[in-house]
mmCIF file of C-alpha atoms in Angstrom:
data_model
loop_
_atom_site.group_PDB
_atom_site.id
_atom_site.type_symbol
_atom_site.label_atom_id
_atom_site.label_comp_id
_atom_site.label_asym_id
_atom_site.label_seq_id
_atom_site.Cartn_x
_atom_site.Cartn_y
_atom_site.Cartn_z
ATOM 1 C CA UNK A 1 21.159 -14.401 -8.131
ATOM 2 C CA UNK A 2 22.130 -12.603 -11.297
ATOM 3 C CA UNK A 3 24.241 -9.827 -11.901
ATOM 4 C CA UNK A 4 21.410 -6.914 -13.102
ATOM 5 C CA UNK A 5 24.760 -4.938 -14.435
ATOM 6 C CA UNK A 6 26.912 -7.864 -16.124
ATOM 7 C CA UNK A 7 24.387 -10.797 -15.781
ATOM 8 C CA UNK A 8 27.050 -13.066 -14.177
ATOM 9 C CA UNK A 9 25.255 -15.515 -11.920
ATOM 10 C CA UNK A 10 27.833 -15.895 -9.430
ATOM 11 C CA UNK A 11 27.089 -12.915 -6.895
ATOM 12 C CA UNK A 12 27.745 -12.988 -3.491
ATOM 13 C CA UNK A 13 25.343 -12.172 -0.258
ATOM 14 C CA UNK A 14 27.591 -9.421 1.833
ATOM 15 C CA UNK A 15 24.599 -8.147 4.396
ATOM 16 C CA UNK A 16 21.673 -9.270 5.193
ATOM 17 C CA UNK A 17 19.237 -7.696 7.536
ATOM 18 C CA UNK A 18 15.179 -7.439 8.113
ATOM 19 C CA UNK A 19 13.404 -5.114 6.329
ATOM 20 C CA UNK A 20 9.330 -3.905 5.721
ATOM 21 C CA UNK A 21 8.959 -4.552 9.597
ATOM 22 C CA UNK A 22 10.343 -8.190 9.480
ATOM 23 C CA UNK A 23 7.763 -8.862 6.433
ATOM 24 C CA UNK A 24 10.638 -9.198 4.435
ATOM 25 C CA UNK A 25 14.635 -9.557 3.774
ATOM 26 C CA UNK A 26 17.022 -6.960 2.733
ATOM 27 C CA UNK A 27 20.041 -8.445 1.033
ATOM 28 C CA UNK A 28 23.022 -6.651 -0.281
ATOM 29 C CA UNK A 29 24.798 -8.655 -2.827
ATOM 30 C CA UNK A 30 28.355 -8.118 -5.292
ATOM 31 C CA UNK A 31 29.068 -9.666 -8.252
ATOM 32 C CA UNK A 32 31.863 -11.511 -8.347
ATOM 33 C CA UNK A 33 32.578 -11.140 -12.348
ATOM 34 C CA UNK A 34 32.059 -7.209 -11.982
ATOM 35 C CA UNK A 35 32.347 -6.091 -8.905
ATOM 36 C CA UNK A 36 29.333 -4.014 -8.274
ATOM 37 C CA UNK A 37 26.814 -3.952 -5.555
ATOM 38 C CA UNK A 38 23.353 -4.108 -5.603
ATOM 39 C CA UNK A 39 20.161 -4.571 -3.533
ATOM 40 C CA UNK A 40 17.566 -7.509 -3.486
ATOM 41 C CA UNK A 41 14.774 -8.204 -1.079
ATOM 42 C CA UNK A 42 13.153 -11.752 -0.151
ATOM 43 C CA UNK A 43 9.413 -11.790 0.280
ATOM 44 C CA UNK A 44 7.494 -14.922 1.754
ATOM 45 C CA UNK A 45 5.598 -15.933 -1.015
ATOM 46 C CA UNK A 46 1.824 -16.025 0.015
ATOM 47 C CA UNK A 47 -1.367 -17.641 -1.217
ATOM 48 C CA UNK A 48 -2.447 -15.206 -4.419
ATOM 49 C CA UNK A 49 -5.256 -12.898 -2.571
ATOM 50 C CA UNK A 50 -8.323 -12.727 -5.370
ATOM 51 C CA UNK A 51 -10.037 -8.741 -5.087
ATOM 52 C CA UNK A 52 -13.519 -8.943 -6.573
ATOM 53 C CA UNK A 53 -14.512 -5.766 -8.004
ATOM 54 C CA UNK A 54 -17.666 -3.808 -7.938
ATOM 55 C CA UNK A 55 -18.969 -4.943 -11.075
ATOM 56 C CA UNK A 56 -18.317 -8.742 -9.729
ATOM 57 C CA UNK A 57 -14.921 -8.992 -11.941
ATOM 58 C CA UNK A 58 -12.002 -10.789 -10.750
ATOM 59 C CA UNK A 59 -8.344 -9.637 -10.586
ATOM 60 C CA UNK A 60 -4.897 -10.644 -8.586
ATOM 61 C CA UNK A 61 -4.633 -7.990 -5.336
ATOM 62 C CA UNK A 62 -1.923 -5.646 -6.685
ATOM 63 C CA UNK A 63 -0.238 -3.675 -3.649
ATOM 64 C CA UNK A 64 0.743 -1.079 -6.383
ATOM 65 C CA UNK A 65 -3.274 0.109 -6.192
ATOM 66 C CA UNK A 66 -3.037 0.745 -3.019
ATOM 67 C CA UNK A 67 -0.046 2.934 -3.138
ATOM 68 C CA UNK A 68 -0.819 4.571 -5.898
ATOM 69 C CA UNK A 69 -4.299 5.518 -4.326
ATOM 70 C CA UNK A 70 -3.056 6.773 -1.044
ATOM 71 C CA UNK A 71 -0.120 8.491 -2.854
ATOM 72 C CA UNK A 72 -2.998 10.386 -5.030
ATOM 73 C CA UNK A 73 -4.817 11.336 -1.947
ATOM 74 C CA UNK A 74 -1.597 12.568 -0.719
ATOM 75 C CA UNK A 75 -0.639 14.697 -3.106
ATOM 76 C CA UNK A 76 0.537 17.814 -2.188
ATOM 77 C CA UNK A 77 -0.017 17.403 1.542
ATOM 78 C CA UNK A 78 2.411 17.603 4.438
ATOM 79 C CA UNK A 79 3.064 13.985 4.442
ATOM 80 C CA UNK A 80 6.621 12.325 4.387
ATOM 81 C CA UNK A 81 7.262 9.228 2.138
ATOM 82 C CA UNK A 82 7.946 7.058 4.995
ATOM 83 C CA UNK A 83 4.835 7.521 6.353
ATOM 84 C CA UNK A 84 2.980 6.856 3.222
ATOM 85 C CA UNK A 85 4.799 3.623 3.019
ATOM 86 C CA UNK A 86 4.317 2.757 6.293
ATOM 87 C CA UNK A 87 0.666 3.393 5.754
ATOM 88 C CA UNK A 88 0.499 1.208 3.015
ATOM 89 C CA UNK A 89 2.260 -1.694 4.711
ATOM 90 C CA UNK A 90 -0.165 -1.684 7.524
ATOM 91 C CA UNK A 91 -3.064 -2.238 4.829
ATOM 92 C CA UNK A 92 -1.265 -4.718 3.027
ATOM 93 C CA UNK A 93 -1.154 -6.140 6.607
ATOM 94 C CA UNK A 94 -4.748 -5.838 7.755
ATOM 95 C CA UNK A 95 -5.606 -6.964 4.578
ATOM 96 C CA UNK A 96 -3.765 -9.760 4.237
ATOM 97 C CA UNK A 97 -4.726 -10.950 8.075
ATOM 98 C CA UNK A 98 -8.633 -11.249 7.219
ATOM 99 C CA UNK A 99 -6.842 -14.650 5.779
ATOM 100 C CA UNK A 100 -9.727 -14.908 2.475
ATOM 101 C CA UNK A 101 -8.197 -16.383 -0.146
ATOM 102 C CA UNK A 102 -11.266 -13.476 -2.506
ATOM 103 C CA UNK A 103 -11.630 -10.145 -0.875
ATOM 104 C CA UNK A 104 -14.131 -7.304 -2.128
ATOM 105 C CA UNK A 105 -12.633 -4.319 -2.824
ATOM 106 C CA UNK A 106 -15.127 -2.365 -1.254
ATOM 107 C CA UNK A 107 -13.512 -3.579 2.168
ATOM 108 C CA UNK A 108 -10.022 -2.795 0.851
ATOM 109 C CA UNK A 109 -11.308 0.721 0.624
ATOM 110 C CA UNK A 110 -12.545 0.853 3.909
ATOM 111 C CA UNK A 111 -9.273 -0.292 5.413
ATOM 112 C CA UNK A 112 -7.359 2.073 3.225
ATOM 113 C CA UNK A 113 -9.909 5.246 5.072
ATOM 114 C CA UNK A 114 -9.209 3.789 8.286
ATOM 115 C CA UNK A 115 -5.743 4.436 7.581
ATOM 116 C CA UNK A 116 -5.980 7.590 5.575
ATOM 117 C CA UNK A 117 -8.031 9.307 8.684
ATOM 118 C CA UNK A 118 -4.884 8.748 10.951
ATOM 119 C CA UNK A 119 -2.660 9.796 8.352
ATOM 120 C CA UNK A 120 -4.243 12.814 7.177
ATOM 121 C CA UNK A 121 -8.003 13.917 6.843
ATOM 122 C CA UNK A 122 -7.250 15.994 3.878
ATOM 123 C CA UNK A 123 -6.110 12.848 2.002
ATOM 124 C CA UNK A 124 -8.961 10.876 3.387
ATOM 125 C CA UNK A 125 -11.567 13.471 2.105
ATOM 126 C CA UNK A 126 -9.999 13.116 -1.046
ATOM 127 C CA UNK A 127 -10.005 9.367 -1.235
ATOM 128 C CA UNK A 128 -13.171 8.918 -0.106
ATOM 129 C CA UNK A 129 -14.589 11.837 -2.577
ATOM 130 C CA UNK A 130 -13.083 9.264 -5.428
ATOM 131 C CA UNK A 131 -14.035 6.254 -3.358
ATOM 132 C CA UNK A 132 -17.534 6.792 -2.469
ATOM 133 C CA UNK A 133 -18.673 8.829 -5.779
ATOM 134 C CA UNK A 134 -19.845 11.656 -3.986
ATOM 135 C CA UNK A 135 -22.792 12.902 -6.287
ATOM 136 C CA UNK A 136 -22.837 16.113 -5.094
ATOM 137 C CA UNK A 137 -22.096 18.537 -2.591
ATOM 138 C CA UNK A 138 -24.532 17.659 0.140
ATOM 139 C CA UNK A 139 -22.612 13.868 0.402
ATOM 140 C CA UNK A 140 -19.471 15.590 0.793
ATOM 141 C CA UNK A 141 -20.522 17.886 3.464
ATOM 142 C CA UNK A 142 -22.415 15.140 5.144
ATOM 143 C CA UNK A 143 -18.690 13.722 5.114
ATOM 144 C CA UNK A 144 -17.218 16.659 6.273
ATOM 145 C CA UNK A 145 -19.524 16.572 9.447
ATOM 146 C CA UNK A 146 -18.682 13.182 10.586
ATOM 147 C CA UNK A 147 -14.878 14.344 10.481
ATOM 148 C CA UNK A 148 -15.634 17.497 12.394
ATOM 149 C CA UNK A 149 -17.695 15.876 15.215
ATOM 150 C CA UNK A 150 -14.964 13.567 15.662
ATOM 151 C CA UNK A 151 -12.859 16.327 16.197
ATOM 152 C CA UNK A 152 -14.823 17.869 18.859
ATOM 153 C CA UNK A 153 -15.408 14.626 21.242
#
């Protein structure tokens, strides 16, 4: 592995440990030209998961979407960073255990408000407003309901 300070290639592995619940490996490494420490992870490298969007187009699953929509729908709420990421791993998860090599998006969404209704329904009102175009306010109420008369059951 290279040095990202020096570039020397001859680093050294001084931990290594599990990391991402065992989906991946944490590895701290020093140079041996330098002497500084730095952090690399080791990801099984899977199968590359094919989203097809609404419009029918085609584009590589990007785990950065997923983040970046639950950290929108997030924003400002009383949620902690771990538990974001933690939500996003277990998508990446269920997604990635429906074992398709194309997926629509449409079903990544639906995973993703599975998630966000656990995490927060503030956050999942918001995605879904985004998600499922509400058109007006009468969809959004009707949304509103369902969460509500989960509530009372």
């Amino acid at each position: 592995m290279k040095c990202p300070y020096c570039g020397n290639s001859d680093t050294r592995v001084i931990d290594s440990r599990p990391a991402e619940e065992g989906n991946s490996i944490r590895r701290r490494r020093s140079c041996d030209a330098c002497g500084k420490r730095f952090t690399t992870y080791e990801k099984i490298e899977t199968i590359p998961l094919i989203i097809i969007k609404k419009d029918d187009n085609r584009e590589q699953y990007d785990r950065g979407k997923i983040e970046r929509g639950i950290l929108r729908a997030c924003y400002k709420r009383p949620v902690s960073a771990a538990r974001i990421q933690k939500t996003v791993e277990a998508v990446e998860t269920q997604v990635f255990s429906l074992e398709e090599k194309e997926i629509a998006s449409s079903t990544i969404g639906e995973i993703v408000m599975d998630a966000l209704k656990d995490l927060d329904e503030v956050a999942y009102v918001r995605f879904a407003s985004v998600y499922r175009e509400f058109k007006d306010v009468n969809t959004f109420m009707d949304e509103l309901k369902k969460i509500l008369d989960g509530q009372e059951q």
